mmCIF file of C-alpha atoms in Angstrom:
data_model
loop_
_atom_site.group_PDB
_atom_site.id
_atom_site.type_symbol
_atom_site.label_atom_id
_atom_site.label_comp_id
_atom_site.label_asym_id
_atom_site.label_seq_id
_atom_site.Cartn_x
_atom_site.Cartn_y
_atom_site.Cartn_z
ATOM 1 C CA MET A 50 54.469 43.152 51.332
ATOM 2 C CA LEU A 51 54.900 39.442 51.579
ATOM 3 C CA GLU A 52 52.235 37.019 51.337
ATOM 4 C CA ILE A 53 52.235 33.038 50.841
ATOM 5 C CA LYS A 54 49.130 31.384 49.423
ATOM 6 C CA ASN A 55 48.291 27.851 49.742
ATOM 7 C CA VAL A 56 51.871 26.891 48.757
ATOM 8 C CA TYR A 57 52.777 23.192 48.232
ATOM 9 C CA LYS A 58 56.137 21.988 47.679
ATOM 10 C CA THR A 59 57.602 18.583 46.945
ATOM 11 C CA TYR A 60 61.197 16.627 46.488
ATOM 12 C CA SER A 61 61.773 13.458 44.703
ATOM 13 C CA SER A 62 64.716 11.377 46.076
ATOM 14 C CA LYS A 63 67.286 9.515 43.612
ATOM 15 C CA ASN A 64 65.218 6.250 43.956
ATOM 16 C CA GLY A 65 61.931 8.108 42.986
ATOM 17 C CA VAL A 66 60.415 8.620 46.380
ATOM 18 C CA THR A 67 58.474 11.841 46.959
ATOM 19 C CA HIS A 68 58.812 13.730 50.106
ATOM 20 C CA ARG A 69 56.391 16.318 51.028
ATOM 21 C CA ALA A 70 58.116 19.474 52.245
ATOM 22 C CA LEU A 71 55.233 22.086 52.465
ATOM 23 C CA GLU A 72 51.753 21.304 52.313
ATOM 24 C CA ASN A 73 49.087 24.310 51.934
ATOM 25 C CA VAL A 74 51.111 26.592 53.625
ATOM 26 C CA SER A 75 49.367 30.271 53.799
ATOM 27 C CA LEU A 76 50.919 33.359 55.617
ATOM 28 C CA LYS A 77 50.982 36.935 55.350
ATOM 29 C CA PHE A 78 53.652 39.133 56.942
ATOM 30 C CA ALA A 79 54.153 42.774 58.022
ATOM 31 C CA ASP A 80 56.454 45.069 56.598
ATOM 32 C CA LYS A 81 58.692 45.039 59.932
ATOM 33 C CA GLY A 82 59.102 42.731 62.897
ATOM 34 C CA LEU A 83 61.048 39.800 63.848
ATOM 35 C CA VAL A 84 59.398 36.337 63.066
ATOM 36 C CA PHE A 85 61.015 33.082 63.986
ATOM 37 C CA ILE A 86 60.083 30.075 62.168
ATOM 38 C CA LEU A 87 60.439 26.919 64.485
ATOM 39 C CA GLY A 88 60.580 23.133 63.581
ATOM 40 C CA LYS A 89 62.674 20.122 63.816
ATOM 41 C CA SER A 90 65.081 19.273 60.997
ATOM 42 C CA GLY A 91 63.122 18.089 57.804
ATOM 43 C CA SER A 92 60.004 20.038 58.960
ATOM 44 C CA GLY A 93 59.936 22.152 56.002
ATOM 45 C CA LYS A 94 61.436 25.588 57.807
ATOM 46 C CA SER A 95 64.473 26.054 55.435
ATOM 47 C CA THR A 96 62.297 25.032 52.392
ATOM 48 C CA LEU A 97 59.965 28.082 53.343
ATOM 49 C CA LEU A 98 62.687 30.346 53.743
ATOM 50 C CA ASN A 99 64.353 29.101 50.411
ATOM 51 C CA LEU A 100 61.183 29.838 48.577
ATOM 52 C CA ILE A 101 60.628 33.242 50.081
ATOM 53 C CA GLY A 102 64.240 34.084 48.856
ATOM 54 C CA GLY A 103 63.273 33.031 45.383
ATOM 55 C CA LEU A 104 66.407 30.428 45.604
ATOM 56 C CA ASP A 105 63.837 27.709 44.708
ATOM 57 C CA ASP A 106 60.419 27.054 43.454
ATOM 58 C CA TYR A 107 57.221 25.511 44.483
ATOM 59 C CA ASP A 108 54.862 23.263 42.849
ATOM 60 C CA ARG A 109 51.489 24.724 43.863
ATOM 61 C CA GLY A 110 50.306 27.886 45.168
ATOM 62 C CA ASP A 111 51.683 31.462 44.814
ATOM 63 C CA ILE A 112 53.949 33.740 46.665
ATOM 64 C CA CYS A 113 53.562 37.478 46.181
ATOM 65 C CA PHE A 114 55.863 40.449 47.166
ATOM 66 C CA ASN A 115 54.390 43.991 46.887
ATOM 67 C CA ASN A 116 51.321 42.648 45.150
ATOM 68 C CA GLN A 117 53.431 41.078 42.369
ATOM 69 C CA SER A 118 53.209 37.045 41.812
ATOM 70 C CA PHE A 119 56.347 34.961 41.468
ATOM 71 C CA HIS A 120 54.553 33.450 38.976
ATOM 72 C CA ASN A 121 55.122 36.464 36.874
ATOM 73 C CA PHE A 122 58.968 36.568 37.311
ATOM 74 C CA LYS A 123 61.439 35.977 34.802
ATOM 75 C CA GLU A 124 64.948 35.000 35.939
ATOM 76 C CA GLU A 125 66.193 38.245 35.694
ATOM 77 C CA ASP A 126 63.113 39.389 37.934
ATOM 78 C CA PHE A 127 64.296 36.803 40.509
ATOM 79 C CA ASN A 128 67.798 38.089 40.185
ATOM 80 C CA HIS A 129 66.692 41.684 40.961
ATOM 81 C CA TYR A 130 64.581 40.644 43.650
ATOM 82 C CA ARG A 131 67.191 38.535 45.517
ATOM 83 C CA ASN A 132 70.074 41.347 44.955
ATOM 84 C CA THR A 133 67.955 44.320 45.815
ATOM 85 C CA GLN A 134 65.124 43.263 48.147
ATOM 86 C CA ILE A 135 66.629 40.405 50.254
ATOM 87 C CA GLY A 136 69.512 40.168 52.530
ATOM 88 C CA PHE A 137 70.895 36.349 53.090
ATOM 89 C CA VAL A 138 72.102 35.441 56.549
ATOM 90 C CA PHE A 139 73.280 31.699 57.083
ATOM 91 C CA GLN A 140 74.498 29.605 59.628
ATOM 92 C CA ASP A 141 77.792 28.962 57.918
ATOM 93 C CA PHE A 142 78.432 32.646 57.166
ATOM 94 C CA ASN A 143 79.093 32.217 53.448
ATOM 95 C CA LEU A 144 81.839 34.469 53.406
ATOM 96 C CA ILE A 145 84.593 34.434 50.656
ATOM 97 C CA ASN A 146 87.858 33.429 52.390
ATOM 98 C CA THR A 147 89.979 34.968 49.691
ATOM 99 C CA LEU A 148 88.568 38.463 50.076
ATOM 100 C CA SER A 149 88.880 40.847 52.830
ATOM 101 C CA VAL A 150 85.938 41.845 55.362
ATOM 102 C CA TYR A 151 85.616 45.109 53.276
ATOM 103 C CA ASP A 152 85.515 43.197 50.082
ATOM 104 C CA ASN A 153 83.133 40.543 51.146
ATOM 105 C CA VAL A 154 80.565 43.549 52.128
ATOM 106 C CA ALA A 155 81.380 45.493 48.715
ATOM 107 C CA LEU A 156 80.511 42.182 46.789
ATOM 108 C CA SER A 157 76.650 43.117 47.312
ATOM 109 C CA LEU A 158 76.914 46.417 45.768
ATOM 110 C CA ASP A 159 78.970 44.910 43.039
ATOM 111 C CA LEU A 160 76.177 42.321 42.350
ATOM 112 C CA GLN A 161 73.868 45.699 42.038
ATOM 113 C CA ASN A 162 76.330 47.252 39.727
ATOM 114 C CA LYS A 163 76.849 49.930 42.379
ATOM 115 C CA PRO A 164 80.281 51.497 43.515
ATOM 116 C CA ASN A 165 81.757 51.222 46.658
ATOM 117 C CA ASN A 166 80.939 54.126 49.170
ATOM 118 C CA SER A 167 81.474 55.418 52.486
ATOM 119 C CA SER A 168 78.425 53.177 53.534
ATOM 120 C CA ILE A 169 80.660 50.373 53.831
ATOM 121 C CA ASP A 170 82.407 51.697 56.346
ATOM 122 C CA ASP A 171 79.538 52.839 58.339
ATOM 123 C CA ILE A 172 77.982 49.363 58.380
ATOM 124 C CA LEU A 173 81.044 47.879 59.363
ATOM 125 C CA LYS A 174 81.144 50.404 62.211
ATOM 126 C CA GLN A 175 77.524 49.555 63.176
ATOM 127 C CA MET A 176 78.324 46.038 63.149
ATOM 128 C CA ASN A 177 81.671 46.993 65.152
ATOM 129 C CA VAL A 178 83.941 45.000 62.852
ATOM 130 C CA TYR A 179 85.520 48.227 61.312
ATOM 131 C CA SER A 180 88.619 47.605 62.797
ATOM 132 C CA LEU A 181 88.774 44.217 61.209
ATOM 133 C CA LYS A 182 87.760 45.465 57.531
ATOM 134 C CA ASN A 183 91.329 44.278 56.201
ATOM 135 C CA ARG A 184 91.202 40.797 57.584
ATOM 136 C CA LYS A 185 90.340 37.574 55.972
ATOM 137 C CA PRO A 186 87.382 35.781 57.365
ATOM 138 C CA ASN A 187 89.783 32.865 58.422
ATOM 139 C CA GLU A 188 91.145 35.529 60.809
ATOM 140 C CA LEU A 189 87.933 35.995 62.503
ATOM 141 C CA SER A 190 85.821 34.327 65.565
ATOM 142 C CA GLY A 191 82.432 32.983 64.694
ATOM 143 C CA GLY A 192 80.798 36.284 65.984
ATOM 144 C CA GLN A 193 82.926 38.458 64.037
ATOM 145 C CA LYS A 194 82.073 36.250 60.910
ATOM 146 C CA GLN A 195 78.262 36.517 61.476
ATOM 147 C CA ARG A 196 78.460 40.270 62.273
ATOM 148 C CA VAL A 197 79.980 40.603 58.713
ATOM 149 C CA ALA A 198 77.722 38.650 56.790
ATOM 150 C CA ILE A 199 74.796 40.643 58.548
ATOM 151 C CA ALA A 200 76.886 43.846 57.034
ATOM 152 C CA ARG A 201 76.996 42.206 53.679
ATOM 153 C CA ALA A 202 73.255 41.630 53.854
ATOM 154 C CA LEU A 203 72.645 45.222 55.197
ATOM 155 C CA ILE A 204 74.564 47.152 52.716
ATOM 156 C CA LYS A 205 71.545 46.362 50.096
ATOM 157 C CA ASN A 206 69.377 48.119 52.381
ATOM 158 C CA PRO A 207 67.064 45.312 52.047
ATOM 159 C CA LYS A 208 63.282 45.054 52.734
ATOM 160 C CA ILE A 209 63.419 41.439 54.178
ATOM 161 C CA ILE A 210 66.301 39.954 55.915
ATOM 162 C CA LEU A 211 66.193 35.989 55.872
ATOM 163 C CA ALA A 212 68.274 34.209 58.615
ATOM 164 C CA ASP A 213 68.877 30.643 58.560
ATOM 165 C CA GLU A 214 70.095 29.209 61.868
ATOM 166 C CA PRO A 215 72.268 32.594 62.407
ATOM 167 C CA THR A 216 73.511 31.461 65.798
ATOM 168 C CA GLY A 217 73.782 27.787 64.960
ATOM 169 C CA SER A 218 77.410 28.274 64.879
ATOM 170 C CA LEU A 219 78.074 30.140 68.078
ATOM 171 C CA ASP A 220 78.469 30.191 71.698
ATOM 172 C CA SER A 221 75.709 31.600 73.984
ATOM 173 C CA GLU A 222 77.400 34.955 74.309
ATOM 174 C CA ASN A 223 77.914 35.536 70.588
ATOM 175 C CA SER A 224 74.176 33.967 69.885
ATOM 176 C CA ILE A 225 72.737 36.790 72.190
ATOM 177 C CA ALA A 226 74.606 39.382 70.647
ATOM 178 C CA ILE A 227 73.790 38.459 67.263
ATOM 179 C CA ILE A 228 70.035 38.044 68.069
ATOM 180 C CA ASN A 229 70.121 41.324 69.467
ATOM 181 C CA ILE A 230 71.581 42.836 66.685
ATOM 182 C CA ILE A 231 68.895 41.373 64.413
ATOM 183 C CA LYS A 232 66.003 42.580 66.866
ATOM 184 C CA GLU A 233 67.188 46.033 66.638
ATOM 185 C CA LEU A 234 67.168 45.841 62.430
ATOM 186 C CA SER A 235 63.802 44.383 62.449
ATOM 187 C CA LYS A 236 62.207 47.829 63.959
ATOM 188 C CA ASP A 237 62.345 49.109 60.233
ATOM 189 C CA ARG A 238 62.269 45.793 58.254
ATOM 190 C CA LEU A 239 60.853 42.344 58.208
ATOM 191 C CA VAL A 240 63.362 39.985 59.418
ATOM 192 C CA ILE A 241 62.661 36.007 59.355
ATOM 193 C CA VAL A 242 64.709 33.743 61.246
ATOM 194 C CA VAL A 243 64.779 29.847 61.001
ATOM 195 C CA THR A 244 65.952 28.337 64.360
ATOM 196 C CA HIS A 245 66.052 25.274 66.408
ATOM 197 C CA ASN A 246 66.207 27.507 69.337
ATOM 198 C CA LYS A 247 62.691 27.892 70.936
ATOM 199 C CA GLU A 248 64.026 30.011 74.116
ATOM 200 C CA LEU A 249 65.942 32.570 71.693
ATOM 201 C CA ALA A 250 62.472 32.831 69.728
ATOM 202 C CA TYR A 251 60.110 33.323 72.862
ATOM 203 C CA ASP A 252 62.492 35.768 74.374
ATOM 204 C CA TYR A 253 62.946 38.061 71.405
ATOM 205 C CA GLY A 254 60.138 37.264 68.587
ATOM 206 C CA ASP A 255 57.514 39.402 67.644
ATOM 207 C CA ARG A 256 55.762 36.200 66.124
ATOM 208 C CA ILE A 257 56.446 32.512 66.101
ATOM 209 C CA ILE A 258 55.386 30.216 63.530
ATOM 210 C CA GLU A 259 55.828 26.422 64.139
ATOM 211 C CA ILE A 260 56.082 23.780 61.215
ATOM 212 C CA ARG A 261 55.866 20.324 61.453
ATOM 213 C CA ASP A 262 56.018 17.591 58.381
ATOM 214 C CA GLY A 263 55.355 20.764 55.959
ATOM 215 C CA PHE A 264 52.188 22.021 57.937
ATOM 216 C CA VAL A 265 51.776 25.241 59.605
ATOM 217 C CA LEU A 266 51.210 23.976 63.498
ATOM 218 C CA LYS A 267 51.150 27.176 65.310
ATOM 219 C CA ASP A 268 50.981 31.047 64.218
ATOM 220 C CA LEU A 269 51.843 32.944 67.318
ATOM 221 C CA MET A 270 51.915 36.773 67.948
ATOM 222 C CA ARG A 271 53.315 38.656 70.878
ATOM 223 C CA LYS A 272 51.292 41.237 72.801
ATOM 224 C CA ASP A 273 51.859 41.438 76.219
ATOM 225 C CA GLU A 274 52.699 37.680 75.985
ATOM 226 C CA PHE A 275 52.526 35.289 73.367
ATOM 227 C CA ASN A 276 48.943 34.509 72.465
ATOM 228 C CA VAL A 277 47.458 32.358 69.693
ATOM 229 C CA SER A 278 46.357 34.126 66.502
ATOM 230 C CA ASN A 279 46.079 31.098 64.279
ATOM 231 C CA GLU A 280 46.762 27.900 65.495
ATOM 232 C CA THR A 281 45.950 25.014 63.527
ATOM 233 C CA SER A 282 46.674 21.334 63.515
ATOM 234 C CA THR A 283 45.934 19.680 60.299
ATOM 235 C CA LEU A 284 47.859 16.475 61.537
ATOM 236 C CA ALA A 285 44.841 15.397 63.936
#
């Protein structure tokens, strides 16, 4: 479903210095499962997530979704891809404080020009925030906000959920609760999580990809326990 082929990405600073974000990254993803991308700040992991989500472009290589190259996507194709195929979950929740919980979730349907329907209530119940549907985000705890953010992503019924540090602003109890929700969602769709938390990744992940300085350093798959499926070290 999703394949990254020899992708390179660089950024230029204001003083003209070029920074390598990703170099020759190639990855192929299954249709479902929980994949963690690990790496220190500046390693390129969030850049990779943004490229997959169609939020940024790359310099060389290619990304393909359902055998369709991003090179062939026009802006309206990227809008459709982001609004229908991808669900985003962020560390800082990205909820609109002037809207209720219900309206924050309904916004995803509005972007698809779909009418609001009973599925919103169903998803709020699934996320255990139905009783909060008329509250504003500033009336919620961090864990409740993240549940609403996940509900907003899910209402689109996306094929891929991209989560950037989804537990980064939460305490340990709420972190475990959110990861358990994400793990359940990964049973029938692909969920890619960027995190610094190795413990969560190794406890819950089906696959762990470790990135350092823009390179894929390790690619580990879970069987009975994690075994190396494709471990590379281009830094040597």
